[in-house]
Amino acid sequence: MSSLRRKRALLVAAGAALALATTAACSSSGSGGTSGTAGGAHKKVTLITGVKSDPFYITMTCAAQAEAKAKGLDFTADGSAQWDVSVQRPLIDSVAAARPDGLMVSPVDTSALTPSLKQIQSSGTKVALVDTSVTDTSIGITRISSDNEEGGKVAAKALAQQMGEKGSAIVISVKPGVSTTDARIKGFTAEMANHPGITVLPTLYDNDLPATAASQIQSTLAAHPDLGGVFAGNTNTGQGIATGLQQAGKQGAVKVAAFDAEPDEITALKAGTVQVLVAQDPGAIGTQAVDQLAAAFDGKPAEKQIGTTMVAITKDNMDDPQVSKYFYKSGC
Ligand code: T6T
């Protein structure tokens, strides 16, 4: 299967003057289009997401389900109740027992789940890593995610601009050892070095719990009255920070750049509690993973690494249909 690599046009958000360059390997699916694939007919594909109730993963699941149906695949999906290795591991191990033809998975840790994934892969299941990945490069016929480091850089540029290039800023994220949010922090921190008027405080981790993020932002405000900006590494963190700032009466005064675009974050953007959202395209991640597995079922080579689009959303551009199409769903 020939595949084209092309740089997606820059996605520029008016007003916030933010641009996101994305590279996407557009793999021509070449696997029989919507008529289903010879090899894919009734092949079984299972998706295990990071957190089942998370609109990012719901949006991914809806798209993957639709693409699997179009390709004649049998599709099932499940996910953890929370971002925790001990919760996700039994789900992944249950897949080993069922031995599907394909597994799409967002591992919640870069190494702890590798033995389980190795065992599944060696028993013949084709593994597609979606969103998050693992350090062991032998796992997965394909890895599909946003360019998270780039997204962190864009968040830093936006936040520095919103802060007037001065004051203290802090990053609150999920937990160390998550490939996506670690990359965002790396990009954010690297870019902030280009803004010497801003002091970046030590990163805090909330275990993906909004209530923890809310209390963390309030204690940070008490310790650092000059706090001018916050970078939220994902949806639950963004939600918690918005709540914490409202409770402290600091909404709008402390600027917020957050990853993702789930409904509560969109509400906070409209209310002016959050200033910039870096939205991903979880639907494209889900669709492309199904396409890669279907191609592999047909004996065609998979695209090892696929980067999907991100877009910076602000109050100025959020009503543009070309931007609002990136808002995440809470249901199919
Ligand atoms: O930000 C997304 C995802 O990319 C990340 O890996 C984990 O958190 C989210 O699912 C949002 O909650």
mmCIF file of C-alpha atoms and ligand atoms in Angstrom:
data_model
loop_
_atom_site.group_PDB
_atom_site.id
_atom_site.type_symbol
_atom_site.label_atom_id
_atom_site.label_comp_id
_atom_site.label_asym_id
_atom_site.label_seq_id
_atom_site.Cartn_x
_atom_site.Cartn_y
_atom_site.Cartn_z
ATOM 1 C CA MET A 1 0.000 0.000 0.000
ATOM 2 C CA SER A 2 1.592 3.204 -1.072
ATOM 3 C CA SER A 3 1.243 5.940 1.435
ATOM 4 C CA LEU A 4 1.573 9.646 1.006
ATOM 5 C CA ARG A 5 3.227 11.813 3.614
ATOM 6 C CA ARG A 6 2.247 15.415 3.354
ATOM 7 C CA LYS A 7 2.293 18.342 5.682
ATOM 8 C CA ARG A 8 -1.207 19.419 6.537
ATOM 9 C CA ALA A 9 -1.860 23.098 5.925
ATOM 10 C CA LEU A 10 -1.112 25.186 8.983
ATOM 11 C CA LEU A 11 -4.219 25.476 11.093
ATOM 12 C CA VAL A 12 -4.271 29.085 12.176
ATOM 13 C CA ALA A 13 -6.610 30.334 14.894
ATOM 14 C CA ALA A 14 -7.536 33.952 14.239
ATOM 15 C CA GLY A 15 -7.151 36.334 17.146
ATOM 16 C CA ALA A 16 -4.850 34.199 19.179
ATOM 17 C CA ALA A 17 -2.484 34.196 16.173
ATOM 18 C CA LEU A 18 -1.692 30.571 16.892
ATOM 19 C CA ALA A 19 -0.653 28.150 14.252
ATOM 20 C CA LEU A 20 -0.319 24.415 14.444
ATOM 21 C CA ALA A 21 1.663 22.609 11.826
ATOM 22 C CA THR A 22 0.819 18.980 11.664
ATOM 23 C CA THR A 23 2.302 16.171 9.684
ATOM 24 C CA ALA A 24 0.044 13.372 8.800
ATOM 25 C CA ALA A 25 0.892 10.217 7.001
ATOM 26 C CA CYS A 26 -2.124 9.862 4.872
ATOM 27 C CA SER A 27 -2.144 6.192 4.272
ATOM 28 C CA SER A 28 -4.405 5.503 1.350
ATOM 29 C CA SER A 29 -6.341 2.779 2.978
ATOM 30 C CA GLY A 30 -6.334 0.865 -0.273
ATOM 31 C CA SER A 31 -8.107 -1.802 1.569
ATOM 32 C CA GLY A 32 -11.316 -1.999 -0.367
ATOM 33 C CA GLY A 33 -12.883 1.320 0.640
ATOM 34 C CA THR A 34 -16.274 1.190 2.213
ATOM 35 C CA SER A 35 -17.186 -2.112 0.667
ATOM 36 C CA GLY A 36 -15.285 -3.868 3.404
ATOM 37 C CA THR A 37 -12.063 -5.747 2.992
ATOM 38 C CA ALA A 38 -11.595 -9.324 1.929
ATOM 39 C CA GLY A 39 -9.182 -9.900 4.769
ATOM 40 C CA GLY A 40 -11.189 -7.694 7.141
ATOM 41 C CA ALA A 41 -14.560 -9.350 6.672
ATOM 42 C CA HIS A 42 -15.705 -10.311 10.168
ATOM 43 C CA LYS A 43 -12.268 -9.880 11.623
ATOM 44 C CA LYS A 44 -12.598 -8.975 15.319
ATOM 45 C CA VAL A 45 -11.195 -5.651 16.582
ATOM 46 C CA THR A 46 -11.217 -4.566 20.231
ATOM 47 C CA LEU A 47 -10.516 -1.021 21.490
ATOM 48 C CA ILE A 48 -9.286 -0.454 25.058
ATOM 49 C CA THR A 49 -9.193 3.293 25.872
ATOM 50 C CA GLY A 50 -7.543 5.199 28.732
ATOM 51 C CA VAL A 51 -10.697 6.348 30.538
ATOM 52 C CA LYS A 52 -14.068 5.173 29.202
ATOM 53 C CA SER A 53 -16.060 8.265 30.290
ATOM 54 C CA ASP A 54 -13.547 10.720 28.802
ATOM 55 C CA PRO A 55 -15.041 12.643 25.820
ATOM 56 C CA PHE A 56 -11.668 12.408 24.041
ATOM 57 C CA TYR A 57 -11.929 8.616 24.051
ATOM 58 C CA ILE A 58 -15.692 8.643 23.430
ATOM 59 C CA THR A 59 -15.082 10.676 20.266
ATOM 60 C CA MET A 60 -12.329 8.243 19.229
ATOM 61 C CA THR A 61 -14.564 5.227 19.916
ATOM 62 C CA CYS A 62 -17.508 6.621 17.926
ATOM 63 C CA ALA A 63 -15.313 7.208 14.873
ATOM 64 C CA ALA A 64 -13.596 3.818 15.145
ATOM 65 C CA GLN A 65 -16.966 2.081 15.494
ATOM 66 C CA ALA A 66 -18.296 3.766 12.322
ATOM 67 C CA GLU A 67 -15.156 2.956 10.317
ATOM 68 C CA ALA A 68 -15.135 -0.661 11.522
ATOM 69 C CA LYS A 69 -18.763 -1.035 10.441
ATOM 70 C CA ALA A 70 -17.967 0.432 7.021
ATOM 71 C CA LYS A 71 -15.159 -2.098 6.630
ATOM 72 C CA GLY A 72 -17.175 -5.107 7.785
ATOM 73 C CA LEU A 73 -15.207 -5.614 10.993
ATOM 74 C CA ASP A 74 -16.672 -6.869 14.281
ATOM 75 C CA PHE A 75 -15.877 -4.066 16.779
ATOM 76 C CA THR A 76 -16.041 -3.935 20.570
ATOM 77 C CA ALA A 77 -14.780 -1.195 22.916
ATOM 78 C CA ASP A 78 -14.047 -0.849 26.607
ATOM 79 C CA GLY A 79 -11.933 1.391 28.830
ATOM 80 C CA SER A 80 -10.707 2.002 32.350
ATOM 81 C CA ALA A 81 -12.912 3.653 34.953
ATOM 82 C CA GLN A 82 -9.907 5.780 35.889
ATOM 83 C CA TRP A 83 -6.334 6.467 34.745
ATOM 84 C CA ASP A 84 -4.689 3.593 36.607
ATOM 85 C CA VAL A 85 -2.494 0.672 35.518
ATOM 86 C CA SER A 86 -4.147 -1.700 38.008
ATOM 87 C CA VAL A 87 -7.542 -0.885 36.471
ATOM 88 C CA GLN A 88 -6.507 -1.104 32.808
ATOM 89 C CA ARG A 89 -4.306 -4.229 33.064
ATOM 90 C CA PRO A 90 -7.202 -6.698 33.681
ATOM 91 C CA LEU A 91 -9.020 -5.224 30.671
ATOM 92 C CA ILE A 92 -5.977 -5.755 28.471
ATOM 93 C CA ASP A 93 -5.390 -9.247 29.860
ATOM 94 C CA SER A 94 -9.004 -10.172 29.129
ATOM 95 C CA VAL A 95 -8.291 -9.285 25.492
ATOM 96 C CA ALA A 96 -5.444 -11.816 25.527
ATOM 97 C CA ALA A 97 -7.974 -14.501 26.452
ATOM 98 C CA ALA A 98 -10.388 -13.454 23.689
ATOM 99 C CA ARG A 99 -7.571 -13.255 21.105
ATOM 100 C CA PRO A 100 -9.135 -10.720 18.705
ATOM 101 C CA ASP A 101 -7.583 -10.233 15.285
ATOM 102 C CA GLY A 102 -6.789 -6.599 16.158
ATOM 103 C CA LEU A 103 -6.380 -4.558 19.346
ATOM 104 C CA MET A 104 -6.460 -0.740 19.450
ATOM 105 C CA VAL A 105 -5.179 0.408 22.836
ATOM 106 C CA SER A 106 -4.262 3.609 24.735
ATOM 107 C CA PRO A 107 -1.899 2.332 27.438
ATOM 108 C CA VAL A 108 -2.060 4.473 30.586
ATOM 109 C CA ASP A 109 1.653 3.932 31.231
ATOM 110 C CA THR A 110 4.723 3.853 28.950
ATOM 111 C CA SER A 111 6.096 0.577 30.374
ATOM 112 C CA ALA A 112 3.945 -1.157 33.018
ATOM 113 C CA LEU A 113 1.579 -2.734 30.459
ATOM 114 C CA THR A 114 4.235 -3.779 27.949
ATOM 115 C CA PRO A 115 4.477 -7.440 29.119
ATOM 116 C CA SER A 116 0.725 -7.888 28.588
ATOM 117 C CA LEU A 117 0.855 -6.206 25.167
ATOM 118 C CA LYS A 118 3.905 -8.294 24.166
ATOM 119 C CA GLN A 119 2.050 -11.488 25.015
ATOM 120 C CA ILE A 120 -1.052 -10.418 23.054
ATOM 121 C CA GLN A 121 1.052 -9.434 20.050
ATOM 122 C CA SER A 122 3.064 -12.676 20.093
ATOM 123 C CA SER A 123 -0.151 -14.697 20.052
ATOM 124 C CA GLY A 124 -1.025 -13.134 16.681
ATOM 125 C CA THR A 125 -3.228 -10.133 17.528
ATOM 126 C CA LYS A 126 -2.228 -7.032 15.540
ATOM 127 C CA VAL A 127 -1.799 -4.084 17.947
ATOM 128 C CA ALA A 128 -2.448 -0.441 17.053
ATOM 129 C CA LEU A 129 -1.334 2.099 19.697
ATOM 130 C CA VAL A 130 -3.787 5.005 19.683
ATOM 131 C CA ASP A 131 -3.108 8.311 21.448
ATOM 132 C CA THR A 132 -0.673 7.043 24.112
ATOM 133 C CA SER A 133 2.144 4.590 23.441
ATOM 134 C CA VAL A 134 4.798 2.488 25.179
ATOM 135 C CA THR A 135 8.580 2.849 25.192
ATOM 136 C CA ASP A 136 9.154 -0.619 23.690
ATOM 137 C CA THR A 137 9.143 0.058 19.930
ATOM 138 C CA SER A 138 8.481 -3.614 19.135
ATOM 139 C CA ILE A 139 4.904 -3.122 20.279
ATOM 140 C CA GLY A 140 2.365 -2.058 17.679
ATOM 141 C CA ILE A 141 2.097 -2.235 13.895
ATOM 142 C CA THR A 142 1.180 1.471 14.027
ATOM 143 C CA ARG A 143 1.250 4.401 16.488
ATOM 144 C CA ILE A 144 -1.285 7.139 15.888
ATOM 145 C CA SER A 145 -1.413 10.334 17.964
ATOM 146 C CA SER A 146 -1.213 14.127 17.907
ATOM 147 C CA ASP A 147 2.210 15.785 17.871
ATOM 148 C CA ASN A 148 1.923 16.399 21.607
ATOM 149 C CA GLU A 149 5.280 18.128 21.998
ATOM 150 C CA GLU A 150 4.282 20.637 19.331
ATOM 151 C CA GLY A 151 0.957 21.107 21.068
ATOM 152 C CA GLY A 152 2.781 21.927 24.314
ATOM 153 C CA LYS A 153 4.865 24.552 22.494
ATOM 154 C CA VAL A 154 1.762 26.165 21.030
ATOM 155 C CA ALA A 155 0.145 26.254 24.483
ATOM 156 C CA ALA A 156 3.254 27.972 25.901
ATOM 157 C CA LYS A 157 3.328 30.617 23.152
ATOM 158 C CA ALA A 158 -0.373 31.318 23.657
ATOM 159 C CA LEU A 159 -0.088 31.496 27.434
ATOM 160 C CA ALA A 160 2.954 33.801 27.356
ATOM 161 C CA GLN A 161 1.047 36.134 25.027
ATOM 162 C CA GLN A 162 -2.015 36.057 27.284
ATOM 163 C CA MET A 163 0.188 36.771 30.364
ATOM 164 C CA GLY A 164 1.835 39.786 28.744
ATOM 165 C CA GLU A 165 5.188 37.957 28.941
ATOM 166 C CA LYS A 166 5.449 38.345 32.745
ATOM 167 C CA GLY A 167 4.584 36.589 36.047
ATOM 168 C CA SER A 168 4.619 32.987 37.215
ATOM 169 C CA ALA A 169 3.115 30.049 35.369
ATOM 170 C CA ILE A 170 2.493 26.456 36.402
ATOM 171 C CA VAL A 171 1.781 23.166 34.625
ATOM 172 C CA ILE A 172 -0.739 20.753 36.124
ATOM 173 C CA SER A 173 -1.001 17.371 34.416
ATOM 174 C CA VAL A 174 -2.055 13.751 34.937
ATOM 175 C CA LYS A 175 0.931 11.739 36.225
ATOM 176 C CA PRO A 176 4.527 11.083 35.074
ATOM 177 C CA GLY A 177 4.952 8.179 32.618
ATOM 178 C CA VAL A 178 2.070 9.057 30.275
ATOM 179 C CA SER A 179 3.590 9.427 26.792
ATOM 180 C CA THR A 180 1.196 12.134 25.581
ATOM 181 C CA THR A 181 1.069 14.464 28.558
ATOM 182 C CA ASP A 182 4.810 14.026 29.227
ATOM 183 C CA ALA A 183 5.452 15.209 25.638
ATOM 184 C CA ARG A 184 3.167 18.211 26.157
ATOM 185 C CA ILE A 185 5.078 19.239 29.271
ATOM 186 C CA LYS A 186 8.379 18.812 27.409
ATOM 187 C CA GLY A 187 7.211 21.098 24.595
ATOM 188 C CA PHE A 188 5.700 23.642 26.981
ATOM 189 C CA THR A 189 8.829 23.843 29.130
ATOM 190 C CA ALA A 190 11.134 24.117 26.097
ATOM 191 C CA GLU A 191 9.092 26.958 24.603
ATOM 192 C CA MET A 192 8.770 28.831 27.914
ATOM 193 C CA ALA A 193 12.594 29.097 27.986
ATOM 194 C CA ASN A 194 12.108 31.594 25.143
ATOM 195 C CA HIS A 195 9.992 33.799 27.427
ATOM 196 C CA PRO A 196 12.417 34.969 30.160
ATOM 197 C CA GLY A 197 9.842 37.251 31.795
ATOM 198 C CA ILE A 198 7.861 34.212 32.909
ATOM 199 C CA THR A 199 8.892 31.973 35.803
ATOM 200 C CA VAL A 200 7.700 28.370 35.430
ATOM 201 C CA LEU A 201 6.920 26.769 38.810
ATOM 202 C CA PRO A 202 7.420 23.002 39.449
ATOM 203 C CA THR A 203 4.847 20.818 37.666
ATOM 204 C CA LEU A 204 2.011 19.344 39.748
ATOM 205 C CA TYR A 205 0.167 16.073 38.992
ATOM 206 C CA ASP A 206 -3.523 15.437 39.752
ATOM 207 C CA ASN A 207 -3.948 11.753 38.743
ATOM 208 C CA ASP A 208 -6.558 12.910 36.226
ATOM 209 C CA LEU A 209 -8.868 14.022 39.082
ATOM 210 C CA PRO A 210 -10.542 17.436 38.575
ATOM 211 C CA ALA A 211 -11.060 17.946 42.328
ATOM 212 C CA THR A 212 -7.330 17.508 42.922
ATOM 213 C CA ALA A 213 -6.505 20.028 40.185
ATOM 214 C CA ALA A 214 -8.997 22.504 41.706
ATOM 215 C CA SER A 215 -7.355 22.332 45.139
ATOM 216 C CA GLN A 216 -3.862 22.422 43.624
ATOM 217 C CA ILE A 217 -4.547 25.638 41.741
ATOM 218 C CA GLN A 218 -5.969 27.266 44.864
ATOM 219 C CA SER A 219 -2.958 26.345 46.995
ATOM 220 C CA THR A 220 -0.674 27.595 44.217
ATOM 221 C CA LEU A 221 -2.514 30.917 44.182
ATOM 222 C CA ALA A 222 -2.038 31.226 47.957
ATOM 223 C CA ALA A 223 1.708 30.520 47.681
ATOM 224 C CA HIS A 224 2.309 32.574 44.514
ATOM 225 C CA PRO A 225 0.152 35.748 44.401
ATOM 226 C CA ASP A 226 1.865 36.677 41.101
ATOM 227 C CA LEU A 227 0.530 33.523 39.418
ATOM 228 C CA GLY A 228 -0.485 34.685 35.960
ATOM 229 C CA GLY A 229 -0.924 31.505 33.948
ATOM 230 C CA VAL A 230 -1.662 27.790 34.047
ATOM 231 C CA PHE A 231 -1.163 25.029 31.457
ATOM 232 C CA ALA A 232 -3.620 22.141 31.922
ATOM 233 C CA GLY A 233 -2.255 18.924 30.404
ATOM 234 C CA ASN A 234 -5.626 17.345 29.548
ATOM 235 C CA THR A 235 -9.424 17.559 29.913
ATOM 236 C CA ASN A 236 -9.959 16.576 33.563
ATOM 237 C CA THR A 237 -7.105 18.844 34.621
ATOM 238 C CA GLY A 238 -8.568 21.705 32.559
ATOM 239 C CA GLN A 239 -11.966 21.180 34.156
ATOM 240 C CA GLY A 240 -10.498 21.175 37.667
ATOM 241 C CA ILE A 241 -8.409 24.293 37.099
ATOM 242 C CA ALA A 242 -11.432 26.187 35.757
ATOM 243 C CA THR A 243 -13.415 25.195 38.854
ATOM 244 C CA GLY A 244 -10.598 26.120 41.212
ATOM 245 C CA LEU A 245 -10.111 29.559 39.655
ATOM 246 C CA GLN A 246 -13.850 30.269 39.817
ATOM 247 C CA GLN A 247 -13.920 29.227 43.495
ATOM 248 C CA ALA A 248 -11.004 31.607 44.135
ATOM 249 C CA GLY A 249 -12.654 34.407 42.182
ATOM 250 C CA LYS A 250 -9.694 34.479 39.796
ATOM 251 C CA GLN A 251 -11.364 33.414 36.553
ATOM 252 C CA GLY A 252 -10.029 35.555 33.724
ATOM 253 C CA ALA A 253 -7.341 37.081 35.965
ATOM 254 C CA VAL A 254 -5.177 33.958 35.815
ATOM 255 C CA LYS A 255 -4.846 32.921 32.172
ATOM 256 C CA VAL A 256 -5.369 29.266 31.212
ATOM 257 C CA ALA A 257 -4.211 27.244 28.221
ATOM 258 C CA ALA A 258 -5.610 23.711 28.282
ATOM 259 C CA PHE A 259 -5.279 20.656 26.081
ATOM 260 C CA ASP A 260 -8.412 19.137 24.533
ATOM 261 C CA ALA A 261 -11.914 20.405 23.801
ATOM 262 C CA GLU A 262 -14.489 18.447 25.785
ATOM 263 C CA PRO A 263 -17.866 20.078 26.555
ATOM 264 C CA ASP A 264 -16.926 21.505 29.999
ATOM 265 C CA GLU A 265 -13.764 23.036 28.530
ATOM 266 C CA ILE A 266 -15.804 24.637 25.730
ATOM 267 C CA THR A 267 -18.130 26.090 28.393
ATOM 268 C CA ALA A 268 -15.136 27.461 30.299
ATOM 269 C CA LEU A 269 -13.755 28.994 27.076
ATOM 270 C CA LYS A 270 -17.082 30.723 26.419
ATOM 271 C CA ALA A 271 -17.163 31.970 30.056
ATOM 272 C CA GLY A 272 -13.629 33.384 29.791
ATOM 273 C CA THR A 273 -12.263 31.093 32.521
ATOM 274 C CA VAL A 274 -10.035 29.410 29.939
ATOM 275 C CA GLN A 275 -8.371 31.409 27.157
ATOM 276 C CA VAL A 276 -6.964 28.791 24.764
ATOM 277 C CA LEU A 277 -7.783 25.148 24.063
ATOM 278 C CA VAL A 278 -5.403 22.945 22.062
ATOM 279 C CA ALA A 279 -7.888 20.517 20.510
ATOM 280 C CA GLN A 280 -6.848 17.172 19.074
ATOM 281 C CA ASP A 281 -8.612 15.055 16.455
ATOM 282 C CA PRO A 282 -9.485 11.834 18.348
ATOM 283 C CA GLY A 283 -11.929 10.868 15.600
ATOM 284 C CA ALA A 284 -9.118 10.780 13.053
ATOM 285 C CA ILE A 285 -6.988 8.703 15.450
ATOM 286 C CA GLY A 286 -9.773 6.128 15.774
ATOM 287 C CA THR A 287 -10.592 6.044 12.050
ATOM 288 C CA GLN A 288 -6.972 5.742 10.937
ATOM 289 C CA ALA A 289 -6.251 2.952 13.429
ATOM 290 C CA VAL A 290 -9.130 0.889 12.019
ATOM 291 C CA ASP A 291 -7.875 1.558 8.482
ATOM 292 C CA GLN A 292 -4.357 0.431 9.412
ATOM 293 C CA LEU A 293 -5.628 -2.791 11.008
ATOM 294 C CA ALA A 294 -7.902 -3.507 8.039
ATOM 295 C CA ALA A 295 -4.951 -3.023 5.679
ATOM 296 C CA ALA A 296 -2.829 -5.340 7.826
ATOM 297 C CA PHE A 297 -5.585 -7.980 7.773
ATOM 298 C CA ASP A 298 -5.287 -7.790 3.979
ATOM 299 C CA GLY A 299 -1.559 -8.420 4.221
ATOM 300 C CA LYS A 300 -0.617 -4.817 3.374
ATOM 301 C CA PRO A 301 2.108 -2.886 5.264
ATOM 302 C CA ALA A 302 0.933 -0.537 8.028
ATOM 303 C CA GLU A 303 2.087 3.078 8.487
ATOM 304 C CA LYS A 304 4.395 2.846 11.543
ATOM 305 C CA GLN A 305 3.731 6.396 12.782
ATOM 306 C CA ILE A 306 0.790 8.688 11.984
ATOM 307 C CA GLY A 307 0.428 12.244 13.320
ATOM 308 C CA THR A 308 -3.042 13.778 13.447
ATOM 309 C CA THR A 309 -4.252 17.372 13.427
ATOM 310 C CA MET A 310 -4.488 19.765 16.353
ATOM 311 C CA VAL A 311 -6.132 23.176 16.352
ATOM 312 C CA ALA A 312 -5.827 26.086 18.784
ATOM 313 C CA ILE A 313 -9.301 27.286 19.775
ATOM 314 C CA THR A 314 -10.056 30.718 21.268
ATOM 315 C CA LYS A 315 -13.206 32.741 21.900
ATOM 316 C CA ASP A 316 -12.510 34.530 18.593
ATOM 317 C CA ASN A 317 -12.587 31.426 16.364
ATOM 318 C CA MET A 318 -14.755 28.918 18.267
ATOM 319 C CA ASP A 319 -17.896 29.725 16.225
ATOM 320 C CA ASP A 320 -16.138 28.915 12.933
ATOM 321 C CA PRO A 321 -17.482 25.524 11.750
ATOM 322 C CA GLN A 322 -13.964 24.618 10.587
ATOM 323 C CA VAL A 323 -12.912 24.971 14.240
ATOM 324 C CA SER A 324 -16.003 23.794 16.129
ATOM 325 C CA LYS A 325 -15.865 20.488 14.228
ATOM 326 C CA TYR A 326 -12.982 19.631 16.586
ATOM 327 C CA PHE A 327 -15.180 19.881 19.722
ATOM 328 C CA TYR A 328 -15.256 16.465 21.444
ATOM 329 C CA LYS A 329 -18.482 14.452 21.907
ATOM 330 C CA SER A 330 -19.997 12.971 25.055
ATOM 331 C CA GLY A 331 -21.819 10.315 23.045
ATOM 332 C CA CYS A 332 -22.145 8.878 19.538
HETATM 333 O O1 T6T B 1 -5.601 14.492 26.390
HETATM 334 C C1 T6T B 1 -6.285 13.304 26.138
HETATM 335 C C2 T6T B 1 -5.290 12.244 25.713
HETATM 336 O O2 T6T B 1 -4.552 12.691 24.572
HETATM 337 C C3 T6T B 1 -4.322 11.952 26.833
HETATM 338 O O3 T6T B 1 -3.461 10.895 26.493
HETATM 339 C C4 T6T B 1 -5.066 11.595 28.140
HETATM 340 O O4 T6T B 1 -6.049 12.580 28.430
HETATM 341 C C5 T6T B 1 -7.000 12.832 27.397
HETATM 342 O O5 T6T B 1 -7.707 11.657 27.148
HETATM 343 C C6 T6T B 1 -7.985 13.883 27.857
HETATM 344 O O6 T6T B 1 -8.526 13.560 29.127
#
